[in-house]
Amino acid sequence: MIRAFLVWLQTALGKGAGDTAQSWSEALLGSLNFWGLLEGSHLIGLMLFAGTILIVDLRLLGVTFRRTPVSVVSDTILPLTIFGFIFVVITGMGLFFAKPLFYYHNIWFRVKMIMLAIALINILVFHSRIQRTQGSWDSDALPPAGARTAAALSLSAWLVVITFGRLIAYDWFECGKPQPAFINWAEECKVSEKGAVALSGAHP
Ligand code: HEM
């Protein structure tokens, strides 16, 4: 179902009549500079996002700005973080649009999306539970264990998202190459264009 949608997205959406007509996805992939501009923008947005969330998380861990109330740090910085996040999501979706099927069968991309979801759930838990009591520890140099745990989880999850985002460019585990059974399973290579090839060379 997801794959069928991505096939349509990659090959049919925006395609005009005629043999040489391209879909919007194919046109984006084939464009001289647009993909590169999108990737550069993704990275610049990422710097704003990661740089600002780092400051808020380090304050929650009691490492930086210990004499400034948590609310002052977060009220000042979080609007920039949110702007950076929206920017990164929009440019990320643009990058994805150029090669939806490639990313769909890519282990790095899949883990990146799972960690992104975990990081977002962590934010929801922080806002709905831990932040409710913030009034009582707002000015503490060392926030309570719950807040520190959420901050540590946030930093770790974003670090994985960034690392796996960078790793997408490496094709070590691409479908169609001989891969361990686990990788073929995790990337759903069997239904990909390049298929699943077992390490032994036989089709599993
Ligand atoms: C805060 C969230 C995100 C972070 C921290 C992040 C991080 C990264 C990083 C570090 C790269 C590597 C850039 C490079 O090496 O040039 C990257 C590339 C990429 N990201 Fe994101 N990303 C985020 C969100 C998203 C989202 C929401 C999507 C798509 C729905 C996405 C799709 C992509 C794609 C398709 C690439 C290009 C990979 C390639 O072909 O080299 N990203 N991201």
Short mmCIF file of N, CA, C and O in Angstrom, two decimals, residues 45-109:
data_model
loop_
_atom_site.label_atom_id
_atom_site.label_comp_id
_atom_site.label_asym_id
_atom_site.label_seq_id
_atom_site.Cartn_x
_atom_site.Cartn_y
_atom_site.Cartn_z
N GLY A 45 19.11 24.19 7.81
CA GLY A 45 18.00 24.09 8.77
C GLY A 45 18.37 23.19 9.93
O GLY A 45 18.06 23.46 11.09
N LEU A 46 19.08 22.11 9.61
CA LEU A 46 19.50 21.15 10.65
C LEU A 46 20.43 21.81 11.66
O LEU A 46 20.34 21.57 12.86
N MET A 47 21.32 22.69 11.17
CA MET A 47 22.24 23.37 12.09
C MET A 47 21.46 24.23 13.08
O MET A 47 21.74 24.25 14.27
N LEU A 48 20.46 24.96 12.56
CA LEU A 48 19.64 25.81 13.43
C LEU A 48 18.88 24.93 14.43
O LEU A 48 18.88 25.19 15.63
N PHE A 49 18.27 23.88 13.90
CA PHE A 49 17.47 22.99 14.76
C PHE A 49 18.33 22.33 15.84
O PHE A 49 18.05 22.41 17.03
N ALA A 50 19.41 21.66 15.39
CA ALA A 50 20.22 20.88 16.33
C ALA A 50 20.97 21.79 17.31
O ALA A 50 21.07 21.48 18.50
N GLY A 51 21.45 22.91 16.79
CA GLY A 51 22.19 23.83 17.66
C GLY A 51 21.33 24.37 18.79
O GLY A 51 21.78 24.46 19.93
N THR A 52 20.08 24.70 18.47
CA THR A 52 19.23 25.30 19.51
C THR A 52 18.67 24.23 20.46
O THR A 52 18.59 24.47 21.66
N ILE A 53 18.34 23.07 19.94
CA ILE A 53 17.80 22.03 20.84
C ILE A 53 18.91 21.55 21.79
O ILE A 53 18.64 21.19 22.94
N LEU A 54 20.14 21.62 21.31
CA LEU A 54 21.28 21.23 22.16
C LEU A 54 21.34 22.14 23.40
O LEU A 54 21.53 21.67 24.53
N ILE A 55 21.16 23.44 23.19
CA ILE A 55 21.24 24.39 24.31
C ILE A 55 20.13 24.11 25.33
O ILE A 55 20.38 24.04 26.54
N VAL A 56 18.90 23.88 24.84
CA VAL A 56 17.78 23.63 25.76
C VAL A 56 18.01 22.31 26.52
O VAL A 56 17.83 22.23 27.73
N ASP A 57 18.44 21.28 25.79
CA ASP A 57 18.65 19.98 26.45
C ASP A 57 19.79 20.05 27.47
O ASP A 57 19.70 19.45 28.55
N LEU A 58 20.85 20.78 27.14
CA LEU A 58 21.96 20.90 28.11
C LEU A 58 21.51 21.68 29.35
O LEU A 58 21.95 21.39 30.46
N ARG A 59 20.61 22.65 29.17
CA ARG A 59 20.08 23.36 30.36
C ARG A 59 19.26 22.39 31.21
O ARG A 59 19.36 22.37 32.44
N LEU A 60 18.46 21.56 30.54
CA LEU A 60 17.64 20.59 31.29
C LEU A 60 18.52 19.56 32.01
O LEU A 60 18.15 19.01 33.05
N LEU A 61 19.70 19.30 31.43
CA LEU A 61 20.61 18.35 32.07
C LEU A 61 21.40 19.02 33.20
O LEU A 61 22.16 18.36 33.92
N GLY A 62 21.24 20.33 33.33
CA GLY A 62 21.96 21.06 34.39
C GLY A 62 23.41 21.32 34.03
O GLY A 62 24.27 21.49 34.90
N VAL A 63 23.72 21.37 32.72
CA VAL A 63 25.11 21.57 32.29
C VAL A 63 25.39 23.04 31.95
O VAL A 63 26.41 23.58 32.35
N THR A 64 24.47 23.67 31.20
CA THR A 64 24.73 25.07 30.79
C THR A 64 23.68 26.01 31.37
O THR A 64 22.58 25.57 31.74
N PHE A 65 23.98 27.30 31.42
CA PHE A 65 23.06 28.35 31.89
C PHE A 65 22.38 27.96 33.19
O PHE A 65 21.17 28.14 33.35
N ARG A 66 23.14 27.43 34.13
CA ARG A 66 22.55 26.87 35.36
C ARG A 66 21.84 27.93 36.21
O ARG A 66 20.97 27.60 37.01
N ARG A 67 22.27 29.22 36.05
CA ARG A 67 21.65 30.25 36.89
C ARG A 67 20.43 30.90 36.20
O ARG A 67 19.76 31.74 36.78
N THR A 68 20.16 30.50 34.95
CA THR A 68 19.00 31.05 34.23
C THR A 68 17.85 30.04 34.31
O THR A 68 18.06 28.85 34.05
N PRO A 69 16.63 30.50 34.71
CA PRO A 69 15.50 29.57 34.79
C PRO A 69 15.29 28.84 33.45
O PRO A 69 15.48 29.44 32.38
N VAL A 70 14.86 27.58 33.55
CA VAL A 70 14.64 26.77 32.35
C VAL A 70 13.65 27.47 31.42
O VAL A 70 13.82 27.51 30.19
N SER A 71 12.60 28.06 32.01
CA SER A 71 11.57 28.70 31.17
C SER A 71 12.16 29.86 30.35
O SER A 71 11.76 30.08 29.20
N VAL A 72 13.13 30.59 30.93
CA VAL A 72 13.72 31.71 30.19
C VAL A 72 14.52 31.17 29.00
O VAL A 72 14.41 31.66 27.87
N VAL A 73 15.30 30.12 29.27
CA VAL A 73 16.10 29.52 28.18
C VAL A 73 15.16 28.99 27.09
O VAL A 73 15.33 29.29 25.90
N SER A 74 14.14 28.23 27.50
CA SER A 74 13.32 27.60 26.46
C SER A 74 12.42 28.62 25.75
O SER A 74 12.26 28.55 24.53
N ASP A 75 11.87 29.60 26.48
CA ASP A 75 11.02 30.59 25.81
C ASP A 75 11.81 31.40 24.80
O ASP A 75 11.29 31.84 23.77
N THR A 76 13.10 31.63 25.08
CA THR A 76 13.92 32.43 24.17
C THR A 76 14.34 31.62 22.95
O THR A 76 14.36 32.12 21.82
N ILE A 77 14.66 30.35 23.19
CA ILE A 77 15.31 29.56 22.12
C ILE A 77 14.36 28.66 21.34
O ILE A 77 14.53 28.47 20.13
N LEU A 78 13.33 28.13 22.01
CA LEU A 78 12.50 27.13 21.33
C LEU A 78 11.79 27.62 20.05
O LEU A 78 11.63 26.82 19.12
N PRO A 79 11.40 28.91 19.96
CA PRO A 79 10.80 29.33 18.68
C PRO A 79 11.76 29.10 17.50
O PRO A 79 11.33 28.69 16.41
N LEU A 80 13.07 29.30 17.74
CA LEU A 80 14.05 29.05 16.67
C LEU A 80 14.12 27.56 16.36
O LEU A 80 14.26 27.15 15.20
N THR A 81 14.04 26.74 17.42
CA THR A 81 14.09 25.29 17.23
C THR A 81 12.91 24.83 16.38
O THR A 81 13.06 24.02 15.46
N ILE A 82 11.74 25.37 16.70
CA ILE A 82 10.53 24.96 15.97
C ILE A 82 10.64 25.41 14.51
O ILE A 82 10.34 24.64 13.58
N PHE A 83 11.12 26.63 14.30
CA PHE A 83 11.29 27.11 12.92
C PHE A 83 12.28 26.18 12.17
O PHE A 83 12.02 25.76 11.04
N GLY A 84 13.39 25.86 12.82
CA GLY A 84 14.40 24.98 12.20
C GLY A 84 13.80 23.62 11.88
O GLY A 84 14.04 23.06 10.81
N PHE A 85 12.99 23.10 12.79
CA PHE A 85 12.40 21.77 12.59
C PHE A 85 11.47 21.77 11.37
O PHE A 85 11.54 20.88 10.52
N ILE A 86 10.60 22.80 11.31
CA ILE A 86 9.66 22.87 10.17
C ILE A 86 10.45 22.95 8.86
O ILE A 86 10.15 22.27 7.88
N PHE A 87 11.50 23.76 8.87
CA PHE A 87 12.35 23.93 7.69
C PHE A 87 12.99 22.60 7.27
O PHE A 87 12.99 22.22 6.09
N VAL A 88 13.48 21.86 8.26
CA VAL A 88 14.15 20.58 7.98
C VAL A 88 13.14 19.55 7.46
O VAL A 88 13.44 18.79 6.54
N VAL A 89 11.94 19.56 8.02
CA VAL A 89 10.93 18.59 7.57
C VAL A 89 10.52 18.90 6.12
O VAL A 89 10.43 17.99 5.29
N ILE A 90 10.32 20.18 5.82
CA ILE A 90 9.90 20.53 4.45
C ILE A 90 10.99 20.18 3.43
O ILE A 90 10.73 19.53 2.42
N THR A 91 12.24 20.55 3.74
CA THR A 91 13.32 20.24 2.78
C THR A 91 13.57 18.73 2.72
O THR A 91 13.86 18.18 1.67
N GLY A 92 13.40 18.05 3.88
CA GLY A 92 13.57 16.59 3.91
C GLY A 92 12.54 15.90 3.03
O GLY A 92 12.86 14.98 2.28
N MET A 93 11.30 16.40 3.07
CA MET A 93 10.26 15.79 2.24
C MET A 93 10.55 16.06 0.76
O MET A 93 10.29 15.22 -0.10
N GLY A 94 11.14 17.22 0.47
CA GLY A 94 11.54 17.53 -0.91
C GLY A 94 12.60 16.56 -1.39
O GLY A 94 12.52 16.01 -2.50
N LEU A 95 13.60 16.30 -0.54
CA LEU A 95 14.66 15.35 -0.92
C LEU A 95 14.07 13.96 -1.14
O LEU A 95 14.39 13.27 -2.10
N PHE A 96 13.18 13.57 -0.23
CA PHE A 96 12.55 12.25 -0.32
C PHE A 96 11.77 12.12 -1.63
O PHE A 96 11.79 11.06 -2.27
N PHE A 97 11.12 13.19 -2.03
CA PHE A 97 10.27 13.19 -3.22
C PHE A 97 11.07 12.84 -4.49
O PHE A 97 10.53 12.31 -5.45
N ALA A 98 12.38 13.14 -4.48
CA ALA A 98 13.20 12.88 -5.67
C ALA A 98 13.43 11.37 -5.89
O ALA A 98 13.60 10.93 -7.03
N LYS A 99 13.48 10.60 -4.80
CA LYS A 99 13.76 9.16 -4.94
C LYS A 99 12.98 8.37 -3.90
O LYS A 99 13.56 7.67 -3.06
N PRO A 100 11.66 8.45 -3.89
CA PRO A 100 10.88 7.83 -2.81
C PRO A 100 11.15 6.34 -2.65
O PRO A 100 11.28 5.85 -1.52
N LEU A 101 11.26 5.62 -3.78
CA LEU A 101 11.42 4.17 -3.67
C LEU A 101 12.80 3.80 -3.14
O LEU A 101 12.96 2.86 -2.36
N PHE A 102 13.81 4.56 -3.54
CA PHE A 102 15.17 4.32 -3.04
C PHE A 102 15.18 4.47 -1.52
O PHE A 102 15.70 3.62 -0.79
N TYR A 103 14.61 5.56 -1.02
CA TYR A 103 14.64 5.80 0.43
C TYR A 103 13.75 4.80 1.18
O TYR A 103 14.08 4.38 2.28
N TYR A 104 12.65 4.43 0.55
CA TYR A 104 11.74 3.48 1.20
C TYR A 104 12.46 2.15 1.49
O TYR A 104 12.23 1.53 2.52
N HIS A 105 13.34 1.73 0.59
CA HIS A 105 14.05 0.46 0.79
C HIS A 105 15.45 0.68 1.38
O HIS A 105 16.33 -0.16 1.19
N ASN A 106 15.65 1.80 2.07
CA ASN A 106 16.98 2.11 2.60
C ASN A 106 16.98 1.98 4.12
O ASN A 106 16.18 2.64 4.80
N ILE A 107 17.85 1.15 4.64
CA ILE A 107 17.84 0.87 6.09
C ILE A 107 18.15 2.11 6.91
O ILE A 107 17.56 2.36 7.96
N TRP A 108 19.09 2.95 6.42
CA TRP A 108 19.44 4.17 7.16
C TRP A 108 18.22 5.09 7.27
O TRP A 108 17.95 5.65 8.33
N PHE A 109 17.53 5.24 6.15
CA PHE A 109 16.36 6.12 6.15
C PHE A 109 15.29 5.58 7.10
O PHE A 109 14.67 6.34 7.84
#
